[in-house]
Short mmCIF file of C-alpha atoms in Angstrom, two decimals:
data_model
loop_
_atom_site.label_atom_id
_atom_site.label_comp_id
_atom_site.label_asym_id
_atom_site.label_seq_id
_atom_site.Cartn_x
_atom_site.Cartn_y
_atom_site.Cartn_z
CA MET A 1 0.00 0.00 0.00
CA ASP A 2 2.83 2.40 0.74
CA GLU A 3 4.29 1.88 -2.74
CA ALA A 4 0.98 2.63 -4.45
CA TYR A 5 0.56 5.77 -2.33
CA ARG A 6 4.10 6.87 -3.13
CA GLN A 7 3.49 6.40 -6.87
CA THR A 8 0.26 8.38 -6.64
CA VAL A 9 2.01 11.19 -4.76
CA ASN A 10 4.88 11.18 -7.27
CA ALA A 11 2.44 11.33 -10.19
CA ALA A 12 0.52 14.19 -8.57
CA THR A 13 3.74 16.07 -7.81
CA ALA A 14 4.98 15.59 -11.37
CA SER A 15 1.68 16.96 -12.64
CA LEU A 16 1.97 19.98 -10.35
CA ASP A 17 5.56 20.49 -11.44
CA TRP A 18 4.49 20.28 -15.09
CA ASN A 19 1.72 22.83 -14.53
CA ALA A 20 4.10 25.15 -12.69
CA LYS A 21 6.69 24.83 -15.47
CA GLU A 22 4.04 25.43 -18.12
CA LYS A 23 2.88 28.55 -16.28
CA LEU A 24 6.46 29.82 -16.06
CA VAL A 25 6.99 29.18 -19.76
CA LEU A 26 3.84 31.15 -20.57
CA GLU A 27 4.92 34.02 -18.31
CA ILE A 28 8.40 34.06 -19.84
CA THR A 29 6.95 34.02 -23.35
CA GLU A 30 4.64 36.93 -22.49
CA SER A 31 7.55 38.86 -20.95
CA GLN A 32 9.63 38.28 -24.09
CA ARG A 33 6.76 39.53 -26.27
CA LYS A 34 6.44 42.67 -24.14
CA LEU A 35 10.20 43.22 -24.25
CA ALA A 36 10.16 42.93 -28.05
CA GLU A 37 7.40 45.56 -28.18
CA VAL A 38 9.36 47.89 -25.91
CA LEU A 39 12.54 47.46 -27.95
CA SER A 40 10.63 48.12 -31.16
CA LYS A 41 9.15 51.30 -29.68
CA LEU A 42 12.60 52.33 -28.46
CA ASP A 43 14.00 51.95 -32.00
CA GLU A 44 11.12 54.02 -33.32
CA VAL A 45 11.75 56.78 -30.79
CA ARG A 46 15.49 56.75 -31.54
CA ASN A 47 14.77 57.14 -35.25
CA GLN A 48 12.39 60.03 -34.55
CA CYS A 49 14.99 61.66 -32.32
CA HIS A 50 17.64 61.32 -35.03
CA SER A 51 15.29 62.86 -37.61
CA MET A 52 14.49 65.73 -35.27
CA GLU A 53 18.19 66.35 -34.61
CA GLU A 54 18.79 66.55 -38.37
CA GLU A 55 15.85 68.91 -38.80
CA ASN A 56 17.09 71.03 -35.89
CA ALA A 57 20.53 71.29 -37.50
CA MET A 58 18.97 72.44 -40.79
CA LEU A 59 16.85 75.03 -38.99
CA ARG A 60 19.90 76.35 -37.14
CA LYS A 61 21.74 76.78 -40.45
CA TYR A 62 18.74 78.57 -41.89
CA ARG A 63 18.56 80.84 -38.84
CA ASP A 64 22.29 81.57 -39.05
CA ASN A 65 22.01 82.36 -42.77
CA LEU A 66 19.10 84.72 -42.10
CA ALA A 67 21.05 86.42 -39.31
CA ALA A 68 24.09 86.79 -41.57
CA ALA A 69 21.94 88.23 -44.35
CA ALA A 70 20.36 90.70 -41.92
CA ARG A 71 23.81 91.82 -40.73
CA THR A 72 25.03 92.43 -44.27
CA GLU A 73 21.93 94.50 -45.06
CA ASP A 74 22.49 96.60 -41.94
CA ALA A 75 26.09 97.27 -42.81
#
């Protein structure tokens, strides 16, 4: 009787372990999906930032050219 009980307990424990492992796998998979989304958004923001930096540089040149033109007209 003890052997049958032990086998039943082992089977139940293995089932619980399997369910716990399966839950962990699902949680890890979900975390990886969320991380991929965050990294994708980060790349998008970096690209936007780079574009804005380029636009800012062009606007500064334009401003400097306007200021230089205004100084030459005043002279």
